[in-house]
mmCIF file of C-alpha atoms and ligand atoms in Angstrom:
data_model
loop_
_atom_site.group_PDB
_atom_site.id
_atom_site.type_symbol
_atom_site.label_atom_id
_atom_site.label_comp_id
_atom_site.label_asym_id
_atom_site.label_seq_id
_atom_site.Cartn_x
_atom_site.Cartn_y
_atom_site.Cartn_z
ATOM 1 C CA MET A 1 -2.893 12.381 -14.113
ATOM 2 C CA PRO A 2 -1.023 10.377 -16.818
ATOM 3 C CA ASN A 3 -1.647 12.251 -20.044
ATOM 4 C CA LYS A 4 -0.792 10.862 -23.460
ATOM 5 C CA ILE A 5 -3.776 12.677 -24.905
ATOM 6 C CA LYS A 6 -2.990 15.951 -26.664
ATOM 7 C CA LYS A 7 -6.165 16.559 -28.629
ATOM 8 C CA LEU A 8 -9.830 15.580 -28.143
ATOM 9 C CA ALA A 9 -12.835 15.880 -30.412
ATOM 10 C CA VAL A 10 -16.430 16.430 -29.315
ATOM 11 C CA LEU A 11 -19.684 15.895 -31.227
ATOM 12 C CA THR A 12 -23.432 15.877 -30.607
ATOM 13 C CA SER A 13 -25.490 13.126 -32.198
ATOM 14 C CA GLY A 14 -29.111 11.912 -32.418
ATOM 15 C CA GLY A 15 -32.065 13.945 -31.147
ATOM 16 C CA ASP A 16 -30.877 17.230 -29.638
ATOM 17 C CA SER A 17 -31.646 18.182 -26.053
ATOM 18 C CA PRO A 18 -31.349 21.318 -23.927
ATOM 19 C CA GLY A 19 -27.990 21.234 -22.137
ATOM 20 C CA MET A 20 -25.982 19.923 -25.094
ATOM 21 C CA ASN A 21 -24.399 23.364 -25.566
ATOM 22 C CA ALA A 22 -23.536 23.539 -21.887
ATOM 23 C CA ALA A 23 -21.868 20.118 -22.240
ATOM 24 C CA ILE A 24 -19.893 21.211 -25.329
ATOM 25 C CA ARG A 25 -18.751 24.291 -23.381
ATOM 26 C CA SER A 26 -17.680 22.116 -20.475
ATOM 27 C CA VAL A 27 -15.712 19.699 -22.678
ATOM 28 C CA VAL A 28 -13.956 22.562 -24.486
ATOM 29 C CA ARG A 29 -13.103 24.428 -21.286
ATOM 30 C CA THR A 30 -11.916 21.314 -19.466
ATOM 31 C CA CYS A 31 -9.572 20.654 -22.382
ATOM 32 C CA ALA A 32 -8.320 24.259 -22.158
ATOM 33 C CA TYR A 33 -7.858 23.883 -18.405
ATOM 34 C CA HIS A 34 -5.686 20.807 -18.914
ATOM 35 C CA GLU A 35 -3.889 22.507 -21.810
ATOM 36 C CA ILE A 36 -4.953 20.069 -24.475
ATOM 37 C CA GLN A 37 -6.508 20.967 -27.803
ATOM 38 C CA CYS A 38 -10.166 20.466 -28.639
ATOM 39 C CA ILE A 39 -11.900 20.047 -31.970
ATOM 40 C CA GLY A 40 -15.636 20.427 -32.513
ATOM 41 C CA VAL A 41 -17.185 18.052 -35.042
ATOM 42 C CA TYR A 42 -20.252 19.337 -36.901
ATOM 43 C CA ARG A 43 -23.394 17.245 -37.546
ATOM 44 C CA GLY A 44 -22.425 14.279 -35.406
ATOM 45 C CA TYR A 45 -21.006 11.222 -37.152
ATOM 46 C CA GLU A 46 -21.841 12.768 -40.554
ATOM 47 C CA GLY A 47 -19.270 15.488 -39.883
ATOM 48 C CA LEU A 48 -16.796 12.919 -38.572
ATOM 49 C CA ILE A 49 -16.999 11.101 -41.908
ATOM 50 C CA GLU A 50 -16.741 14.332 -43.927
ATOM 51 C CA GLY A 51 -14.004 15.895 -41.785
ATOM 52 C CA ASP A 52 -16.248 18.840 -40.844
ATOM 53 C CA PHE A 53 -14.032 19.898 -37.929
ATOM 54 C CA LYS A 54 -13.342 23.194 -36.192
ATOM 55 C CA PRO A 55 -10.734 23.895 -33.487
ATOM 56 C CA MET A 56 -12.408 25.180 -30.320
ATOM 57 C CA GLY A 57 -10.790 27.237 -27.595
ATOM 58 C CA ALA A 58 -12.194 28.416 -24.252
ATOM 59 C CA ARG A 59 -13.522 31.686 -25.743
ATOM 60 C CA SER A 60 -15.219 29.966 -28.684
ATOM 61 C CA VAL A 61 -17.925 28.620 -26.332
ATOM 62 C CA ARG A 62 -18.831 31.924 -24.706
ATOM 63 C CA GLY A 63 -22.516 32.782 -24.399
ATOM 64 C CA ILE A 64 -23.862 29.288 -25.109
ATOM 65 C CA ILE A 65 -24.532 27.815 -21.646
ATOM 66 C CA ASN A 66 -28.065 29.255 -21.762
ATOM 67 C CA LYS A 67 -28.867 28.231 -25.364
ATOM 68 C CA GLY A 68 -31.035 25.287 -26.388
ATOM 69 C CA GLY A 69 -30.160 23.015 -29.317
ATOM 70 C CA THR A 70 -26.530 22.366 -30.210
ATOM 71 C CA ILE A 71 -24.102 24.797 -31.865
ATOM 72 C CA LEU A 72 -22.333 21.758 -33.361
ATOM 73 C CA LYS A 73 -25.635 20.606 -34.914
ATOM 74 C CA SER A 74 -26.802 17.025 -34.803
ATOM 75 C CA ALA A 75 -27.620 14.241 -37.233
ATOM 76 C CA ARG A 76 -28.532 10.577 -37.389
ATOM 77 C CA SER A 77 -25.874 9.153 -39.722
ATOM 78 C CA LYS A 78 -26.676 6.154 -41.895
ATOM 79 C CA GLU A 79 -23.153 6.045 -43.326
ATOM 80 C CA PHE A 80 -21.554 5.638 -39.892
ATOM 81 C CA ARG A 81 -23.431 2.336 -39.650
ATOM 82 C CA THR A 82 -21.243 0.999 -42.471
ATOM 83 C CA PRO A 83 -17.600 -0.144 -42.048
ATOM 84 C CA GLU A 84 -16.618 2.155 -44.972
ATOM 85 C CA GLY A 85 -18.144 5.179 -43.217
ATOM 86 C CA ARG A 86 -16.393 4.391 -39.958
ATOM 87 C CA GLN A 87 -13.074 3.881 -41.793
ATOM 88 C CA LYS A 88 -13.376 7.395 -43.297
ATOM 89 C CA ALA A 89 -14.199 8.817 -39.866
ATOM 90 C CA TYR A 90 -11.175 7.085 -38.333
ATOM 91 C CA GLN A 91 -8.879 8.379 -41.077
ATOM 92 C CA ASN A 92 -10.089 11.959 -40.495
ATOM 93 C CA LEU A 93 -9.382 11.693 -36.789
ATOM 94 C CA VAL A 94 -5.893 10.293 -37.479
ATOM 95 C CA ASP A 95 -5.207 13.042 -40.049
ATOM 96 C CA HIS A 96 -6.170 15.687 -37.477
ATOM 97 C CA GLU A 97 -4.087 13.943 -34.789
ATOM 98 C CA VAL A 98 -7.088 13.502 -32.503
ATOM 99 C CA ASP A 99 -6.508 11.101 -29.569
ATOM 100 C CA GLY A 100 -10.013 10.664 -28.173
ATOM 101 C CA LEU A 101 -13.679 11.392 -28.859
ATOM 102 C CA VAL A 102 -16.481 12.623 -26.592
ATOM 103 C CA VAL A 103 -19.939 11.711 -27.910
ATOM 104 C CA ILE A 104 -22.933 13.623 -26.522
ATOM 105 C CA GLY A 105 -26.092 11.720 -27.463
ATOM 106 C CA GLY A 106 -28.379 8.790 -26.756
ATOM 107 C CA ASP A 107 -28.095 5.013 -26.953
ATOM 108 C CA GLY A 108 -27.891 4.905 -30.777
ATOM 109 C CA SER A 109 -24.941 7.295 -30.668
ATOM 110 C CA PHE A 110 -23.263 5.218 -27.958
ATOM 111 C CA THR A 111 -23.709 2.041 -30.002
ATOM 112 C CA GLY A 112 -21.826 3.739 -32.860
ATOM 113 C CA ALA A 113 -19.075 4.895 -30.479
ATOM 114 C CA LEU A 114 -18.625 1.415 -29.062
ATOM 115 C CA ILE A 115 -18.385 -0.264 -32.472
ATOM 116 C CA PHE A 116 -15.913 2.425 -33.524
ATOM 117 C CA ASN A 117 -13.739 1.665 -30.497
ATOM 118 C CA GLN A 118 -13.935 -2.084 -31.096
ATOM 119 C CA GLU A 119 -12.845 -1.671 -34.726
ATOM 120 C CA PHE A 120 -10.043 0.870 -34.309
ATOM 121 C CA GLY A 121 -9.218 0.893 -30.599
ATOM 122 C CA PHE A 122 -10.019 4.618 -30.644
ATOM 123 C CA PRO A 123 -10.750 6.031 -27.128
ATOM 124 C CA VAL A 124 -14.385 7.133 -26.745
ATOM 125 C CA MET A 125 -16.468 8.569 -23.918
ATOM 126 C CA GLY A 126 -20.243 9.150 -23.747
ATOM 127 C CA ILE A 127 -22.293 11.965 -22.239
ATOM 128 C CA PRO A 128 -26.029 11.051 -22.128
ATOM 129 C CA GLY A 129 -28.020 13.748 -23.914
ATOM 130 C CA THR A 130 -31.701 13.063 -24.580
ATOM 131 C CA ILE A 131 -34.931 14.429 -23.145
ATOM 132 C CA ASP A 132 -36.342 10.897 -22.806
ATOM 133 C CA ASN A 133 -34.196 9.929 -19.768
ATOM 134 C CA ASP A 134 -34.008 6.401 -21.174
ATOM 135 C CA ILE A 135 -30.318 5.676 -20.580
ATOM 136 C CA PHE A 136 -29.153 3.190 -17.995
ATOM 137 C CA GLY A 137 -26.410 4.421 -15.638
ATOM 138 C CA THR A 138 -27.701 7.902 -14.872
ATOM 139 C CA SER A 139 -30.687 9.143 -12.916
ATOM 140 C CA HIS A 140 -30.940 12.105 -15.300
ATOM 141 C CA THR A 141 -29.978 12.542 -18.938
ATOM 142 C CA LEU A 142 -29.158 16.027 -20.223
ATOM 143 C CA GLY A 143 -32.305 17.875 -21.200
ATOM 144 C CA PHE A 144 -34.762 15.740 -19.231
ATOM 145 C CA ASP A 145 -35.242 18.315 -16.472
ATOM 146 C CA THR A 146 -35.700 21.173 -18.945
ATOM 147 C CA ALA A 147 -38.197 19.150 -20.986
ATOM 148 C CA LEU A 148 -40.180 18.391 -17.814
ATOM 149 C CA ASN A 149 -40.429 22.104 -17.055
ATOM 150 C CA THR A 150 -41.441 22.894 -20.636
ATOM 151 C CA VAL A 151 -44.171 20.243 -20.581
ATOM 152 C CA VAL A 152 -45.520 21.278 -17.181
ATOM 153 C CA ASP A 153 -45.749 24.855 -18.407
ATOM 154 C CA ALA A 154 -47.734 23.652 -21.435
ATOM 155 C CA ILE A 155 -50.052 21.507 -19.276
ATOM 156 C CA ASP A 156 -50.745 24.466 -16.988
ATOM 157 C CA LYS A 157 -51.749 26.553 -19.979
ATOM 158 C CA ILE A 158 -53.932 23.829 -21.436
ATOM 159 C CA ARG A 159 -55.608 23.380 -18.053
ATOM 160 C CA ASP A 160 -56.687 27.044 -18.118
ATOM 161 C CA THR A 161 -58.646 26.531 -21.318
ATOM 162 C CA ALA A 162 -59.783 23.006 -20.372
ATOM 163 C CA SER A 163 -61.419 24.240 -17.202
ATOM 164 C CA SER A 164 -62.954 27.313 -18.881
ATOM 165 C CA HIS A 165 -64.756 25.032 -21.358
ATOM 166 C CA ASN A 166 -65.309 21.964 -19.138
ATOM 167 C CA ARG A 167 -63.295 19.864 -21.569
ATOM 168 C CA LEU A 168 -61.322 16.652 -21.518
ATOM 169 C CA PHE A 169 -57.840 17.020 -23.041
ATOM 170 C CA PHE A 170 -55.547 14.245 -24.178
ATOM 171 C CA ILE A 171 -52.006 15.651 -24.220
ATOM 172 C CA GLU A 172 -49.280 13.665 -25.977
ATOM 173 C CA VAL A 173 -45.722 14.020 -24.695
ATOM 174 C CA MET A 174 -42.467 12.565 -26.026
ATOM 175 C CA GLY A 175 -40.982 9.282 -24.875
ATOM 176 C CA ARG A 176 -40.674 6.796 -27.709
ATOM 177 C CA ASP A 177 -40.176 3.788 -25.455
ATOM 178 C CA VAL A 178 -40.369 5.191 -21.953
ATOM 179 C CA GLY A 179 -42.847 7.084 -19.811
ATOM 180 C CA HIS A 180 -40.518 9.198 -17.646
ATOM 181 C CA ILE A 181 -41.669 12.507 -19.123
ATOM 182 C CA ALA A 182 -45.337 11.479 -19.008
ATOM 183 C CA LEU A 183 -45.271 10.213 -15.437
ATOM 184 C CA ASN A 184 -43.395 13.141 -13.931
ATOM 185 C CA THR A 185 -45.233 15.879 -15.797
ATOM 186 C CA GLY A 186 -48.555 14.124 -15.255
ATOM 187 C CA ILE A 187 -48.061 14.335 -11.502
ATOM 188 C CA ALA A 188 -46.696 17.899 -11.620
ATOM 189 C CA GLY A 189 -49.496 19.053 -13.924
ATOM 190 C CA GLY A 190 -52.226 17.370 -11.861
ATOM 191 C CA ALA A 191 -53.345 14.981 -14.615
ATOM 192 C CA GLU A 192 -56.343 12.753 -13.972
ATOM 193 C CA GLU A 193 -54.698 9.831 -15.814
ATOM 194 C CA ILE A 194 -51.250 9.038 -17.233
ATOM 195 C CA LEU A 195 -50.703 6.466 -19.995
ATOM 196 C CA ILE A 196 -47.150 5.137 -20.347
ATOM 197 C CA PRO A 197 -45.432 2.433 -22.464
ATOM 198 C CA GLU A 198 -44.203 0.486 -19.426
ATOM 199 C CA GLU A 199 -47.698 -0.305 -18.103
ATOM 200 C CA ASP A 200 -50.654 -1.457 -20.129
ATOM 201 C CA LEU A 201 -53.350 0.126 -18.020
ATOM 202 C CA GLY A 202 -56.044 -0.695 -20.550
ATOM 203 C CA LEU A 203 -59.025 1.256 -21.813
ATOM 204 C CA ASP A 204 -61.256 0.036 -18.974
ATOM 205 C CA ARG A 205 -59.076 1.769 -16.481
ATOM 206 C CA LEU A 206 -59.213 4.994 -18.486
ATOM 207 C CA VAL A 207 -63.019 4.805 -18.575
ATOM 208 C CA ASP A 208 -63.196 4.065 -14.820
ATOM 209 C CA SER A 209 -60.856 6.870 -14.035
ATOM 210 C CA LEU A 210 -62.784 9.427 -16.103
ATOM 211 C CA ASN A 211 -66.071 8.296 -14.575
ATOM 212 C CA LYS A 212 -64.610 8.535 -11.098
ATOM 213 C CA SER A 213 -63.340 12.055 -11.781
ATOM 214 C CA ARG A 214 -66.713 13.171 -13.030
ATOM 215 C CA LYS A 215 -68.551 11.653 -10.048
ATOM 216 C CA SER A 216 -66.190 13.383 -7.673
ATOM 217 C CA GLY A 217 -67.241 16.736 -9.158
ATOM 218 C CA LYS A 218 -64.486 17.431 -11.660
ATOM 219 C CA THR A 219 -65.703 19.341 -14.690
ATOM 220 C CA SER A 220 -62.552 19.121 -16.781
ATOM 221 C CA SER A 221 -59.838 16.488 -17.104
ATOM 222 C CA ILE A 222 -56.326 16.092 -18.441
ATOM 223 C CA VAL A 223 -54.910 12.761 -19.582
ATOM 224 C CA ILE A 224 -51.177 12.639 -20.365
ATOM 225 C CA VAL A 225 -50.245 10.097 -23.037
ATOM 226 C CA ALA A 226 -46.633 9.087 -23.758
ATOM 227 C CA GLU A 227 -46.110 8.766 -27.520
ATOM 228 C CA GLY A 228 -45.081 5.133 -27.082
ATOM 229 C CA ASP A 229 -48.107 4.244 -24.955
ATOM 230 C CA LYS A 230 -49.042 0.542 -24.812
ATOM 231 C CA ILE A 231 -52.803 0.911 -24.823
ATOM 232 C CA GLY A 232 -52.635 0.335 -28.579
ATOM 233 C CA LYS A 233 -54.409 3.529 -29.606
ATOM 234 C CA ASN A 234 -52.835 6.788 -30.619
ATOM 235 C CA ILE A 235 -54.051 10.003 -29.081
ATOM 236 C CA PHE A 236 -56.559 10.717 -31.871
ATOM 237 C CA GLU A 237 -57.995 7.208 -31.578
ATOM 238 C CA LEU A 238 -58.352 7.759 -27.841
ATOM 239 C CA LYS A 239 -60.438 10.862 -28.559
ATOM 240 C CA GLU A 240 -62.525 8.854 -31.026
ATOM 241 C CA PHE A 241 -63.023 6.125 -28.441
ATOM 242 C CA VAL A 242 -64.303 8.570 -25.826
ATOM 243 C CA ASP A 243 -66.479 10.391 -28.391
ATOM 244 C CA GLU A 244 -68.093 7.105 -29.413
ATOM 245 C CA ASN A 245 -68.335 5.339 -26.073
ATOM 246 C CA MET A 246 -68.730 7.935 -23.328
ATOM 247 C CA GLU A 247 -71.454 10.513 -23.173
ATOM 248 C CA GLY A 248 -71.121 14.160 -22.339
ATOM 249 C CA TYR A 249 -67.443 14.731 -23.017
ATOM 250 C CA ASP A 250 -66.138 17.574 -25.132
ATOM 251 C CA VAL A 251 -62.741 16.149 -26.071
ATOM 252 C CA ARG A 252 -59.672 17.926 -27.476
ATOM 253 C CA VAL A 253 -56.226 16.627 -28.373
ATOM 254 C CA SER A 254 -52.906 18.404 -28.047
ATOM 255 C CA VAL A 255 -49.638 16.915 -29.319
ATOM 256 C CA LEU A 256 -46.769 18.871 -27.765
ATOM 257 C CA GLY A 257 -44.174 17.513 -30.220
ATOM 258 C CA HIS A 258 -40.741 18.997 -30.782
ATOM 259 C CA MET A 259 -41.220 22.113 -28.683
ATOM 260 C CA GLN A 260 -40.310 19.732 -25.832
ATOM 261 C CA ARG A 261 -36.773 19.424 -27.203
ATOM 262 C CA GLY A 262 -36.080 23.169 -27.376
ATOM 263 C CA GLY A 263 -35.583 26.055 -25.015
ATOM 264 C CA SER A 264 -33.030 27.386 -22.609
ATOM 265 C CA PRO A 265 -31.687 24.617 -20.332
ATOM 266 C CA SER A 266 -32.746 24.664 -16.675
ATOM 267 C CA CYS A 267 -30.240 25.393 -13.911
ATOM 268 C CA PHE A 268 -30.184 21.668 -13.132
ATOM 269 C CA ASP A 269 -29.290 20.757 -16.742
ATOM 270 C CA ARG A 270 -26.574 23.435 -16.942
ATOM 271 C CA VAL A 271 -24.904 22.182 -13.768
ATOM 272 C CA LEU A 272 -25.281 18.557 -14.848
ATOM 273 C CA ALA A 273 -23.778 19.310 -18.278
ATOM 274 C CA SER A 274 -20.847 21.127 -16.707
ATOM 275 C CA ARG A 275 -20.145 18.229 -14.345
ATOM 276 C CA MET A 276 -20.483 15.616 -17.078
ATOM 277 C CA GLY A 277 -18.126 17.450 -19.446
ATOM 278 C CA VAL A 278 -15.401 17.690 -16.798
ATOM 279 C CA LYS A 279 -15.780 14.022 -15.870
ATOM 280 C CA ALA A 280 -15.783 12.849 -19.499
ATOM 281 C CA VAL A 281 -12.583 14.687 -20.427
ATOM 282 C CA GLU A 282 -10.747 13.802 -17.222
ATOM 283 C CA THR A 283 -11.710 10.130 -17.572
ATOM 284 C CA LEU A 284 -10.209 10.067 -21.072
ATOM 285 C CA LEU A 285 -7.086 11.803 -19.734
ATOM 286 C CA GLU A 286 -6.785 9.014 -17.143
ATOM 287 C CA GLY A 287 -6.441 6.616 -20.067
ATOM 288 C CA LYS A 288 -9.920 5.079 -19.717
ATOM 289 C CA THR A 289 -12.226 4.454 -22.664
ATOM 290 C CA ASN A 290 -15.721 3.113 -23.494
ATOM 291 C CA TYR A 291 -17.525 4.670 -20.554
ATOM 292 C CA MET A 292 -20.543 6.887 -20.167
ATOM 293 C CA VAL A 293 -20.572 9.483 -17.418
ATOM 294 C CA GLY A 294 -23.751 9.617 -15.377
ATOM 295 C CA LEU A 295 -25.362 11.020 -12.256
ATOM 296 C CA LEU A 296 -26.063 8.451 -9.555
ATOM 297 C CA ALA A 297 -26.952 9.475 -5.977
ATOM 298 C CA ASN A 298 -25.715 12.976 -6.890
ATOM 299 C CA LYS A 299 -22.233 11.696 -7.771
ATOM 300 C CA MET A 300 -20.559 11.482 -11.185
ATOM 301 C CA GLU A 301 -20.214 7.778 -11.941
ATOM 302 C CA LEU A 302 -18.965 5.759 -14.920
ATOM 303 C CA THR A 303 -20.957 3.021 -16.634
ATOM 304 C CA HIS A 304 -19.479 0.889 -19.409
ATOM 305 C CA LEU A 305 -21.031 1.914 -22.738
ATOM 306 C CA ASP A 306 -22.132 -1.668 -23.347
ATOM 307 C CA LYS A 307 -24.119 -1.663 -20.092
ATOM 308 C CA ALA A 308 -25.513 1.820 -20.753
ATOM 309 C CA ILE A 309 -26.823 0.654 -24.140
ATOM 310 C CA LYS A 310 -28.221 -2.707 -23.039
ATOM 311 C CA GLY A 311 -29.534 -1.745 -19.587
ATOM 312 C CA LYS A 312 -33.145 -0.636 -19.251
ATOM 313 C CA THR A 313 -34.250 2.287 -17.123
ATOM 314 C CA LYS A 314 -37.133 1.374 -14.840
ATOM 315 C CA ILE A 315 -40.218 3.403 -14.250
ATOM 316 C CA ASN A 316 -40.600 4.507 -10.658
ATOM 317 C CA LEU A 317 -43.615 2.530 -9.424
ATOM 318 C CA GLU A 318 -43.942 4.750 -6.397
ATOM 319 C CA LEU A 319 -44.647 7.659 -8.780
ATOM 320 C CA LEU A 320 -47.436 5.653 -10.406
ATOM 321 C CA ARG A 321 -49.047 5.141 -7.013
ATOM 322 C CA VAL A 322 -48.610 8.800 -6.096
ATOM 323 C CA SER A 323 -50.309 9.787 -9.329
ATOM 324 C CA ASP A 324 -53.215 7.436 -8.548
ATOM 325 C CA ILE A 325 -53.680 8.910 -5.117
ATOM 326 C CA MET A 326 -53.366 12.492 -6.367
ATOM 327 C CA SER A 327 -56.104 12.031 -8.942
ATOM 328 C CA THR A 328 -58.617 11.060 -6.226
HETATM 329 O O1 LIG B 1 -35.096 10.663 -28.661
HETATM 330 C C1 LIG B 1 -35.861 11.712 -28.201
HETATM 331 C C2 LIG B 1 -37.112 11.878 -28.972
HETATM 332 O O2 LIG B 1 -37.543 13.099 -28.520
HETATM 333 C C3 LIG B 1 -38.221 10.834 -28.834
HETATM 334 O O3 LIG B 1 -39.005 10.911 -27.694
HETATM 335 C C4 LIG B 1 -39.009 11.066 -30.088
HETATM 336 O O4 LIG B 1 -39.735 9.942 -30.468
HETATM 337 C C5 LIG B 1 -37.932 11.332 -31.080
HETATM 338 O O5 LIG B 1 -36.897 11.954 -30.359
HETATM 339 C C6 LIG B 1 -38.322 12.122 -32.272
HETATM 340 O O6 LIG B 1 -37.171 12.459 -32.949
HETATM 341 P P1 LIG B 1 -36.983 12.967 -34.441
HETATM 342 O O7 LIG B 1 -38.169 13.745 -34.797
HETATM 343 O O8 LIG B 1 -35.730 13.772 -34.369
HETATM 344 O O9 LIG B 1 -36.820 11.749 -35.262
#
């Protein structure tokens, strides 16, 4: 492996996700394995601009593979969007003799990394970390699997009380622009209806579906709503709509919110993070730059950052059909 790189930096940026710590650990230990130095950057691009750096050795990442959040902390940096901010960040990396940067984050973080490379020719590599699973070039982003398990656990608990009181629950899950969390957890949690941003299913369909459920003998119902749903109504307006237009429903709303981003990463996310960290470091050591590592057909694959940012993940239509059939 040709190796001009002697020191790498790693940061976490944007919304945190379970598995980020496991990815940091993997990057740091892969550097140690290849006998190169590693620097952790605190608070994402903010810390890059302020020079908030800390050398990290193999032992410094002990006991974190099972921890949610990110020990390096995360931020959404406004200053990194300016040429002045990026210039400061570049100067800090030069001053610390860093030869490459691993960015663990989502598409906003990758956009920053790409611009940074275009301006300074600085080698960058992306690891997709977001619970939303909305990054092109990987079947799974870090944290998605854990978030699914967290949400399903919450749905199961809500179902207990929903069925005890014969209630209809609208449950809002995260997914600003995509319905991956909603669709998967809706099926796994046995939801009667799933509303996602990719498909405008319309209010009529919701009404039909609830009526159908009731006729078939169901006494309680769960509707999963992705926060970015296209139906045009937020979850509280949906409750209002049912209260005003459908008789005999006792409706409750539950917004799961940021608890979906926390918690100990699942086995799947820990293994994925470990694989991605190794691939990211070794790809930089091969002299490549501007790629994101991803999981495709259970293999580690590279996607150009530009493609990862611009490409759209597609909702699995088969899952939509399965959910329809399951709610019969
Ligand atoms: O990007 C992941 C995500 O969880 C979105 O689904 C959600 O809209 C957003 O983060 C909320 O992030 P924050 O509260 O950090 O702005």
